[in-house]
XYZ file of N, CA, C and O in Angstrom:
764
model
N 93.351 95.173 73.521
C 93.725 96.196 74.444
C 95.018 97.215 73.687
O 95.262 96.248 72.871
N 94.628 98.236 74.198
C 95.475 98.840 73.518
C 96.760 99.565 74.097
O 96.087 100.078 75.213
N 97.770 99.211 74.149
C 98.835 99.864 75.016
C 100.069 100.669 74.151
O 99.646 100.804 73.439
N 101.033 100.779 74.627
C 102.488 101.261 73.805
C 102.921 100.344 73.042
O 103.073 101.367 71.925
N 102.800 99.229 72.779
C 103.002 98.485 72.221
C 102.218 98.013 70.809
O 102.532 97.562 69.718
N 100.811 98.323 71.019
C 99.705 98.435 69.927
C 98.979 99.478 69.992
O 98.449 100.182 70.675
N 99.245 100.270 68.476
C 98.360 101.853 68.335
C 97.718 101.590 67.334
O 97.768 100.927 66.322
N 96.612 101.994 67.318
C 95.516 102.337 66.452
C 96.012 103.806 65.202
O 96.157 104.432 66.325
N 96.243 103.652 64.024
C 96.069 104.697 63.699
C 94.644 105.333 63.019
O 94.416 104.657 62.220
N 94.556 106.495 63.055
C 93.259 106.900 62.863
C 93.556 107.619 61.698
O 94.316 108.312 61.497
N 92.975 107.924 60.011
C 93.289 108.312 59.057
C 92.445 109.419 59.280
O 91.435 109.781 59.147
N 93.465 110.965 58.589
C 92.911 112.062 58.469
C 93.186 112.821 57.021
O 94.226 111.873 56.759
N 92.546 113.171 56.173
C 92.658 113.847 55.120
C 93.949 114.544 55.087
O 95.096 114.326 53.736
N 94.269 114.821 56.128
C 95.498 115.773 56.017
C 96.826 115.164 56.554
O 97.864 115.020 55.958
N 96.433 114.730 57.194
C 97.632 113.878 58.561
C 97.257 112.317 59.293
O 95.640 111.826 59.373
N 97.944 111.460 59.588
C 97.975 110.052 60.439
C 97.895 110.771 61.658
O 98.993 111.025 61.838
N 97.185 110.059 62.546
C 98.075 110.741 64.395
C 97.548 109.486 64.841
O 96.136 108.439 64.449
N 98.087 108.952 65.784
C 97.911 107.689 66.782
C 97.232 107.923 67.569
O 96.630 108.989 68.014
N 96.175 106.702 67.684
C 94.905 106.535 68.238
C 95.550 105.401 69.685
O 96.050 104.629 69.579
N 95.328 106.186 71.005
C 95.952 105.618 71.983
C 94.900 104.510 72.399
O 95.695 103.677 73.135
N 93.760 105.057 72.397
C 92.628 104.180 73.276
C 91.472 104.987 72.502
O 91.197 105.979 71.885
N 90.180 104.275 72.421
C 88.942 104.669 72.207
C 88.623 106.183 72.975
O 87.415 106.825 72.252
N 89.090 106.657 73.976
C 89.022 108.221 74.648
C 89.761 108.812 74.225
O 89.679 109.623 75.011
N 90.579 108.961 73.390
C 91.507 110.112 72.820
C 90.867 111.328 73.028
O 91.604 112.382 73.632
N 89.851 111.446 72.551
C 89.288 112.861 72.127
C 88.816 113.540 73.711
O 89.107 114.643 74.229
N 88.391 112.497 74.784
C 87.805 112.789 75.811
C 89.063 113.157 76.874
O 89.025 114.350 77.741
N 90.430 112.137 76.492
C 91.693 112.266 77.200
C 91.890 113.572 76.675
O 92.555 114.082 78.143
N 91.876 114.234 75.816
C 92.569 115.599 75.486
C 91.449 116.485 75.608
O 92.143 117.737 76.299
N 90.494 116.567 75.657
C 89.669 117.578 76.206
C 89.939 117.599 77.794
O 90.306 118.971 78.056
N 90.427 116.738 78.618
C 90.103 117.262 79.656
C 92.068 117.226 80.428
O 91.557 117.841 81.462
N 92.405 116.811 79.497
C 93.906 117.182 79.988
C 94.306 118.887 79.753
O 94.765 119.160 80.392
N 93.324 118.996 78.830
C 93.911 120.760 78.721
C 93.316 121.460 79.577
O 94.150 121.850 80.409
N 91.924 121.150 80.584
C 91.895 122.130 81.276
C 92.848 121.700 82.996
O 92.855 122.416 83.155
N 93.219 120.272 82.475
C 94.345 120.342 83.700
C 95.783 121.062 83.412
O 96.348 120.605 84.364
N 95.887 120.963 82.119
C 97.076 121.580 82.219
C 98.161 120.891 81.702
O 99.102 121.109 81.719
N 98.090 119.266 80.919
C 99.048 118.197 81.140
C 98.857 118.381 79.658
O 97.993 118.154 79.145
N 100.177 117.322 79.306
C 100.093 116.825 77.893
C 98.865 115.334 78.172
O 98.918 115.415 78.907
N 97.951 115.436 76.995
C 96.616 114.612 76.736
C 97.615 112.991 77.247
O 96.934 112.208 78.182
N 98.678 112.671 76.662
C 99.189 111.572 76.658
C 100.045 111.200 78.273
O 100.027 109.940 78.279
N 99.866 112.209 79.089
C 100.020 112.284 80.650
C 98.920 111.735 81.389
O 98.808 110.746 81.927
N 97.571 112.217 80.838
C 96.524 111.747 81.376
C 96.373 110.633 80.860
O 95.781 109.617 81.904
N 96.618 110.377 79.487
C 96.233 108.982 79.105
C 97.008 107.514 80.122
O 96.796 106.738 80.194
N 98.608 107.972 79.833
C 99.249 107.252 80.861
C 99.120 106.701 82.238
O 98.671 105.974 82.889
N 97.844 107.749 82.709
C 97.505 107.543 83.682
C 96.387 106.901 83.803
O 96.184 105.511 84.834
N 95.231 106.866 82.796
C 94.585 105.874 82.729
C 94.798 104.799 82.509
O 94.544 103.550 83.019
N 95.624 104.295 81.691
C 96.334 102.916 81.744
C 96.741 102.390 82.308
O 96.942 100.943 82.553
N 97.612 103.065 83.333
C 98.163 102.358 84.478
C 96.884 102.013 85.164
O 97.042 100.844 85.915
N 96.004 102.905 85.445
C 94.743 102.575 86.341
C 93.879 101.625 85.727
O 93.707 100.448 86.174
N 93.840 101.380 84.679
C 92.368 100.418 84.191
C 92.860 99.678 82.645
O 92.540 99.223 82.408
N 93.929 99.915 81.987
C 94.409 99.615 80.677
C 93.445 99.703 80.035
O 93.300 99.412 78.948
N 92.877 100.924 80.003
C 91.482 101.106 78.904
C 90.706 100.530 79.126
O 89.364 100.768 77.928
N 90.469 99.768 79.946
C 88.844 99.142 80.417
C 88.099 99.922 81.106
O 88.367 99.899 82.254
N 87.091 100.387 80.772
C 85.819 100.619 81.446
C 85.552 100.018 82.389
O 85.078 100.608 83.316
N 85.482 98.972 82.640
C 84.593 98.325 83.421
C 85.637 97.474 84.169
O 85.222 97.031 85.426
N 86.784 98.053 84.255
C 87.789 97.475 85.268
C 87.494 97.932 86.655
O 86.297 98.852 87.320
N 87.570 97.065 87.860
C 87.290 97.171 89.249
C 88.173 96.636 89.927
O 89.083 96.114 90.070
N 88.904 96.989 90.997
C 89.827 97.074 91.902
C 89.446 95.952 93.380
O 87.783 96.539 93.511
N 89.813 95.499 94.002
C 89.542 94.796 95.093
C 89.206 96.155 96.359
O 88.873 95.596 97.152
N 89.679 96.795 95.865
C 89.204 98.157 97.312
C 87.981 99.010 96.947
O 87.928 100.131 97.549
N 87.459 98.410 95.800
C 86.033 98.982 95.520
C 85.828 99.952 93.838
O 85.029 100.849 93.990
N 87.694 100.800 93.807
C 87.649 101.333 92.745
C 87.072 100.930 91.538
O 87.160 99.856 91.334
N 87.032 102.377 90.872
C 85.767 100.988 89.489
C 85.911 102.651 87.972
O 86.517 103.418 88.120
N 85.716 102.077 86.918
C 86.379 102.886 85.806
C 88.016 103.155 85.367
O 88.391 102.472 85.770
N 87.307 103.967 84.425
C 88.887 104.169 83.820
C 89.912 104.580 84.656
O 91.026 104.477 84.531
N 89.466 105.567 85.364
C 90.090 106.179 86.292
C 90.462 105.962 87.462
O 91.173 105.813 88.763
N 89.765 104.307 87.840
C 89.964 103.624 89.133
C 89.627 104.706 90.268
O 90.108 104.447 90.806
N 88.366 105.042 90.516
C 87.857 106.415 91.674
C 86.953 105.538 92.362
O 86.624 104.275 91.614
N 87.123 105.560 93.653
C 85.734 104.906 94.296
C 84.731 105.897 94.285
O 85.250 106.984 94.384
N 83.450 105.123 94.545
C 81.863 106.291 94.228
C 82.454 107.005 95.046
O 81.670 108.581 94.246
N 82.642 107.439 96.245
C 82.411 108.417 96.907
C 83.712 109.689 96.826
O 82.978 110.655 96.972
N 84.292 109.276 96.438
C 85.439 110.531 95.932
C 84.880 111.090 94.790
O 84.864 112.003 94.289
N 84.580 110.166 93.865
C 83.996 110.589 92.678
C 82.482 111.591 92.348
O 83.240 112.040 91.527
N 82.144 110.690 93.420
C 80.639 111.594 93.774
C 80.686 113.230 94.276
O 80.216 113.961 93.655
N 82.340 113.087 94.757
C 82.580 114.456 95.033
C 83.001 115.362 93.863
O 83.001 116.625 93.552
N 83.328 114.652 92.946
C 83.642 115.921 91.405
C 82.598 115.118 90.140
O 82.947 115.489 89.281
N 81.472 115.226 90.682
C 80.460 115.167 90.012
C 80.113 113.424 89.005
O 79.334 113.746 88.230
N 80.664 112.539 89.285
C 80.676 111.579 88.948
C 79.664 110.610 89.046
O 79.672 110.410 90.525
N 78.175 110.328 88.888
C 77.367 109.162 89.245
C 77.513 107.611 88.835
O 77.376 107.022 89.567
N 78.299 107.812 87.625
C 78.651 106.259 86.645
C 80.022 105.985 86.622
O 80.192 106.641 85.276
N 80.557 105.434 87.413
C 82.001 105.383 86.713
C 82.258 104.566 85.748
O 83.178 104.422 84.893
N 81.053 104.069 85.295
C 81.305 102.949 84.167
C 81.054 103.482 82.428
O 81.225 103.682 81.671
N 80.677 105.111 83.207
C 80.481 106.314 82.051
C 81.853 106.281 81.956
O 82.461 107.185 82.429
N 82.535 105.968 80.514
C 84.072 106.639 80.442
C 84.327 108.607 80.715
O 85.086 109.343 81.540
N 83.360 109.942 80.064
C 83.288 110.784 80.499
C 83.228 111.106 82.227
O 83.964 111.570 82.301
N 82.003 110.717 82.283
C 82.551 110.974 83.672
C 83.403 110.510 84.459
O 83.698 111.186 85.659
N 83.635 109.081 83.882
C 85.148 108.581 84.991
C 86.652 109.606 84.662
O 87.076 110.044 85.612
N 86.609 109.832 83.440
C 87.798 110.843 83.082
C 87.683 112.486 83.502
O 88.237 112.610 84.021
N 86.215 113.006 83.642
C 85.873 114.489 84.144
C 86.110 114.301 85.674
O 86.706 115.232 85.934
N 85.752 113.301 86.346
C 86.168 112.951 87.487
C 87.596 113.076 87.949
O 88.009 113.249 88.982
N 88.156 112.551 87.163
C 89.712 111.683 87.567
C 90.533 112.851 87.200
O 91.582 113.376 88.035
N 90.388 113.946 86.432
C 90.590 115.019 85.771
C 90.931 116.247 86.892
O 91.336 117.014 86.925
N 89.397 116.055 87.224
C 89.332 117.004 88.221
C 89.650 116.866 89.792
O 90.328 117.486 90.634
N 89.858 115.849 89.964
C 91.120 115.178 91.102
C 92.328 115.537 91.265
O 92.748 116.073 92.070
N 92.647 115.103 90.093
C 94.043 115.202 89.602
C 93.879 116.991 90.107
O 95.218 117.301 90.168
N 93.212 117.933 89.006
C 93.526 119.663 88.919
C 93.574 119.799 90.318
O 94.238 120.534 91.192
N 92.709 119.210 91.575
C 93.052 119.853 93.066
C 93.743 119.099 93.381
O 94.324 119.899 94.288
N 94.442 118.012 93.242
C 95.790 117.721 93.736
C 97.007 118.308 93.510
O 97.904 118.818 94.373
N 96.814 118.737 92.048
C 97.523 119.696 91.059
C 97.799 120.880 92.249
O 98.739 121.775 92.805
N 96.712 121.641 92.514
C 96.297 122.624 93.054
C 97.203 122.579 94.222
O 97.797 123.752 94.837
N 97.208 121.631 95.186
C 97.083 121.706 96.656
C 98.794 121.641 97.226
O 99.231 121.849 97.750
N 99.477 120.825 95.654
C 100.570 120.628 95.974
C 101.948 121.487 95.102
O 102.697 121.709 95.086
N 100.610 122.647 94.678
C 102.010 123.644 93.698
C 102.815 124.282 94.361
O 104.054 124.422 93.929
N 102.573 124.612 95.484
C 103.512 125.231 96.500
C 104.378 124.783 97.269
O 105.431 124.962 97.736
N 104.207 123.473 97.167
C 105.288 122.458 97.800
C 106.037 121.986 96.856
O 107.282 121.611 97.122
N 105.657 121.902 95.356
C 106.752 121.486 94.216
C 107.864 122.403 93.975
O 107.417 123.368 93.949
N 109.046 121.799 93.984
C 110.104 122.836 93.126
C 109.723 123.461 91.362
O 110.382 125.014 91.265
N 109.177 122.687 90.766
C 108.725 122.958 89.197
C 107.529 122.012 88.845
O 107.419 121.591 89.449
N 107.292 122.474 87.490
C 106.380 121.424 87.258
C 106.654 119.687 86.700
O 105.335 119.676 87.036
N 107.267 119.638 86.780
C 107.993 118.272 86.377
C 107.697 117.655 88.430
O 107.216 116.702 88.228
N 108.235 118.175 89.095
C 108.387 117.710 90.642
C 106.577 117.756 91.509
O 106.480 116.655 91.423
N 106.059 118.628 90.555
C 104.640 119.138 90.795
C 103.551 117.472 90.606
O 102.987 117.014 90.632
N 103.940 117.307 88.541
C 103.489 115.696 88.508
C 103.661 114.818 88.864
O 102.724 114.177 89.483
N 105.017 114.557 89.211
C 105.215 113.686 90.498
C 104.136 113.306 91.736
O 103.984 112.674 92.303
N 104.644 114.478 92.385
C 103.823 115.080 93.797
C 101.872 114.200 93.295
O 101.814 114.177 94.033
N 101.239 114.726 92.662
C 99.931 115.163 92.253
C 99.516 113.323 91.922
O 98.967 113.029 92.135
N 100.939 112.569 91.272
C 100.306 111.693 90.792
C 100.458 110.476 91.930
O 100.054 109.775 92.166
N 101.326 110.787 92.912
C 101.716 110.184 94.237
C 100.608 110.063 94.974
O 100.261 109.382 95.557
N 99.883 111.326 95.081
C 98.672 111.612 95.720
C 97.742 110.924 95.365
O 96.913 110.391 95.917
N 97.603 111.041 94.029
C 96.460 110.364 93.708
C 96.177 108.727 93.765
O 95.314 108.034 93.951
N 97.664 108.583 93.828
C 98.052 106.671 94.130
C 97.488 106.682 95.466
O 96.915 105.675 96.029
N 98.386 107.397 96.108
C 98.216 106.701 97.751
C 97.109 107.898 98.896
O 96.792 107.462 99.651
N 97.075 108.911 98.491
C 96.421 109.864 98.754
C 96.850 111.073 99.532
O 98.423 111.552 99.714
N 96.045 112.380 99.365
C 97.149 113.407 99.647
C 97.814 113.227 101.014
O 98.860 114.134 101.080
N 96.768 113.061 102.053
C 97.286 112.580 103.507
C 98.343 112.183 103.593
O 99.383 112.668 104.521
N 98.410 111.183 102.451
C 99.703 110.251 102.975
C 101.049 111.107 102.258
O 102.321 111.202 102.594
N 101.087 111.664 100.986
C 101.841 112.734 100.541
C 102.346 113.647 101.276
O 103.339 114.249 101.450
N 101.161 113.971 101.634
C 101.863 115.244 102.897
C 102.370 115.445 104.057
O 103.115 115.738 104.439
N 102.081 113.476 104.674
C 103.117 113.213 105.421
C 104.475 112.946 105.598
O 105.119 113.538 105.692
N 104.664 112.342 104.342
C 105.456 112.388 103.451
C 106.799 113.498 103.438
O 107.875 113.734 103.702
N 105.865 114.241 102.630
C 106.738 116.053 102.558
C 106.873 116.449 104.178
O 107.829 117.040 104.445
N 105.893 116.416 105.111
C 106.594 117.023 106.190
C 107.262 116.369 107.237
O 108.378 117.047 107.638
N 107.324 114.749 106.981
C 108.596 114.290 107.337
C 109.741 114.262 106.887
O 110.624 114.381 107.482
N 109.689 114.834 105.706
C 111.186 115.410 104.561
C 111.485 116.413 105.351
O 113.006 116.858 105.815
N 110.862 117.262 105.681
C 110.901 118.914 106.282
C 111.642 118.980 107.466
O 112.634 118.969 107.965
N 111.193 117.629 108.372
C 111.463 117.088 109.925
C 113.007 116.877 109.377
O 113.662 117.274 110.548
N 113.152 116.144 108.611
C 114.359 115.461 108.492
C 115.561 116.481 107.907
O 116.784 116.273 108.022
N 114.772 117.830 107.441
C 115.995 118.653 106.781
C 116.073 118.406 105.525
O 117.153 119.115 104.852
N 115.556 117.421 104.811
C 115.577 117.315 103.129
C 114.680 118.643 102.999
O 113.546 118.914 102.948
N 114.870 118.542 101.488
C 114.394 118.912 100.359
C 113.354 118.845 99.690
O 113.219 117.617 99.126
N 112.045 118.944 100.664
C 110.582 118.541 100.228
C 110.591 118.552 99.619
O 109.107 118.365 98.761
N 110.924 119.601 98.221
C 110.301 120.466 97.232
C 110.662 119.133 95.762
O 110.173 119.443 94.724
N 111.337 118.097 96.090
C 111.598 116.952 95.188
C 111.428 115.772 95.323
O 111.431 115.421 96.371
N 110.801 115.288 94.340
C 109.953 114.022 94.715
C 111.135 113.018 95.338
O 111.043 112.332 96.033
N 112.588 112.941 94.771
C 113.166 111.792 94.916
C 114.105 111.803 96.078
O 114.214 110.987 97.051
N 113.749 113.199 97.096
C 114.073 113.568 98.381
C 112.872 112.621 99.538
O 113.045 112.143 100.185
N 111.658 113.238 98.857
C 110.335 112.622 99.253
C 110.901 110.855 99.572
O 110.528 110.110 100.530
N 111.463 110.435 98.372
C 111.185 108.472 97.776
C 112.562 108.448 99.253
O 112.352 107.041 99.409
N 113.149 109.094 99.240
C 114.745 108.861 99.880
C 113.931 108.368 101.560
O 115.036 107.787 102.170
N 112.852 109.313 101.984
C 112.603 109.333 103.566
C 111.404 107.814 103.449
O 111.277 107.958 104.710
N 110.868 107.664 102.522
C 109.950 106.493 102.502
C 110.318 105.614 103.429
O 109.131 104.752 104.292
N 111.442 104.755 103.220
C 111.805 103.522 103.911
C 111.777 103.601 105.529
O 111.125 103.040 106.391
N 112.262 105.378 106.025
C 111.629 105.748 107.882
C 110.554 105.603 108.062
O 110.245 104.938 108.828
N 109.886 105.960 106.724
C 107.844 106.143 107.342
C 107.520 104.310 107.802
O 106.417 104.024 107.847
N 108.278 103.463 106.760
C 107.677 102.144 107.433
C 108.221 101.707 108.961
O 107.249 100.730 109.140
N 108.380 102.242 109.549
C 108.958 101.994 110.570
C 107.611 102.795 111.729
O 107.886 103.561 111.696
N 107.458 102.143 112.882
C 106.566 102.490 113.821
C 106.955 103.751 114.399
O 105.895 104.514 115.181
N 108.151 104.007 114.782
C 108.543 105.456 115.220
C 108.354 106.482 114.760
O 108.035 107.315 115.248
N 107.693 106.496 113.381
C 106.985 107.122 112.821
C 106.261 108.008 113.624
O 105.856 108.936 113.636
N 105.317 107.227 114.250
C 103.812 107.784 115.031
C 104.044 108.598 116.096
O 103.181 108.850 116.639
N 105.651 108.835 116.418
C 105.850 109.603 117.669
C 106.169 111.049 116.706
O 105.953 111.814 117.635
N 105.643 111.213 115.556
C 106.333 112.023 115.433
C 105.088 113.273 115.018
O 104.525 112.801 114.168
N 104.475 114.812 115.146
C 103.473 115.237 115.244
C 103.014 115.201 113.952
O 101.937 115.536 113.680
N 103.780 115.474 112.795
C 103.214 116.083 111.680
C 103.306 114.747 110.472
O 102.875 115.113 109.519
N 103.249 113.552 111.178
C 102.897 112.649 110.895
C 101.318 112.236 111.087
O 101.314 111.774 112.275
N 100.524 112.717 110.485
C 98.844 112.240 110.418
C 98.503 111.330 110.441
O 97.368 110.389 110.690
N 99.104 110.475 109.302
C 97.823 109.087 108.354
C 98.974 107.689 108.966
O 98.745 106.900 108.121
N 100.084 107.904 110.184
C 100.855 106.416 110.180
C 101.674 105.804 109.420
O 102.053 106.983 108.443
N 102.004 104.687 109.308
C 103.047 104.337 108.699
C 102.601 104.546 107.158
O 101.423 104.040 107.025
N 103.488 104.291 106.187
C 103.250 104.663 105.377
C 104.357 103.789 104.432
O 105.806 103.611 104.382
N 104.365 102.665 103.765
C 105.446 101.377 103.058
C 105.537 102.329 101.849
O 106.875 102.101 101.348
N 104.830 102.784 100.853
C 104.777 103.323 99.835
C 105.320 102.647 98.151
O 105.896 103.201 97.567
N 105.669 101.426 98.734
C 106.542 100.830 97.593
C 105.469 100.836 96.355
O 106.145 101.379 95.646
N 104.025 100.569 96.655
C 103.394 100.807 95.464
C 103.267 102.458 94.842
O 103.022 102.564 93.263
N 103.129 103.368 95.794
C 103.411 104.960 95.366
C 104.695 104.889 94.572
O 104.793 105.799 93.059
N 105.483 104.444 95.212
C 107.317 104.687 94.066
C 106.945 104.318 92.788
O 107.098 104.713 91.680
N 106.448 102.862 92.920
C 106.714 102.110 91.662
C 105.491 103.044 90.688
O 105.513 102.695 89.314
N 104.335 103.596 91.331
C 103.057 104.111 90.340
C 103.608 105.339 89.848
O 103.511 105.343 88.581
N 104.595 106.306 90.442
C 104.885 107.261 89.648
C 106.379 107.075 88.790
O 105.631 107.278 87.829
N 106.803 106.279 88.976
C 107.617 105.561 88.186
C 107.326 105.049 86.669
O 107.601 105.236 85.649
N 105.806 103.999 87.081
C 105.266 103.501 85.751
C 105.010 104.405 84.704
O 104.666 104.487 83.497
N 104.111 105.412 85.630
C 102.822 106.540 84.461
C 104.209 107.494 84.206
O 103.750 107.240 82.446
N 104.829 107.449 84.448
C 106.034 108.648 83.693
C 106.533 107.880 82.466
O 107.210 108.342 81.512
N 107.067 106.656 83.074
C 107.766 105.474 82.029
C 106.750 105.366 80.467
O 106.972 105.375 79.513
N 105.464 105.351 81.229
C 104.322 105.056 79.604
C 104.450 106.096 79.154
O 103.861 106.571 78.334
N 104.146 107.432 79.612
C 104.182 108.833 79.521
C 105.007 109.542 78.317
O 105.008 109.676 76.920
N 106.106 109.172 78.959
C 107.428 108.431 77.753
C 107.258 107.834 76.749
O 107.498 108.245 75.442
N 106.910 106.817 76.806
C 106.738 105.748 75.791
C 105.562 106.491 74.679
O 105.624 106.225 73.369
N 104.431 106.635 75.444
C 103.307 107.499 74.848
C 103.730 108.423 73.882
O 103.019 108.676 72.823
N 104.597 108.938 73.829
C 104.965 110.408 73.991
C 105.750 109.973 72.596
O 105.847 110.876 71.574
N 106.221 108.974 72.528
C 107.052 109.014 70.520
C 106.357 107.668 70.003
O 106.469 107.859 68.563
N 105.070 107.774 70.216
C 104.118 107.360 69.653
C 103.378 107.818 68.444
O 103.277 109.160 68.503
């Protein structure tokens, strides 16, 4: 396992470059199309699968990007155990989420947070959070404001609000996911 605490150095006659995973070249390629620093996409993959291509979740997600077959198929992946197909599909999904939240986020940093949150919880759940924050008069373009309303989304009274379409949302996992990916990204940037 290779993580922020274990780095492999690849020798290049001109420079030494850190290698975070065996998939760094693929990650760099697909991160470029996403418009992200490759180390952010690497942090997502590490959070999802610890760079283990054979990783599977109890919810039916598989591969480096931990996607479900149906979602991955929407983005052209038929074999989630193929590293390139998994990364390509995951990056395409992240790109779609990024596009869908572009007009809702205050800036690129906030857009990254919304995109990460939606990758973890689903676009509908994060849209519900944004709509609920708007309903409460909060600045819904900042992730911290969204996090501040999530405790109220755990209460069944949320079901009475028309802007909430996907029901109760506990959000603990998603809040932790965004924090963890961004912490990993910061760690990866120092390597």
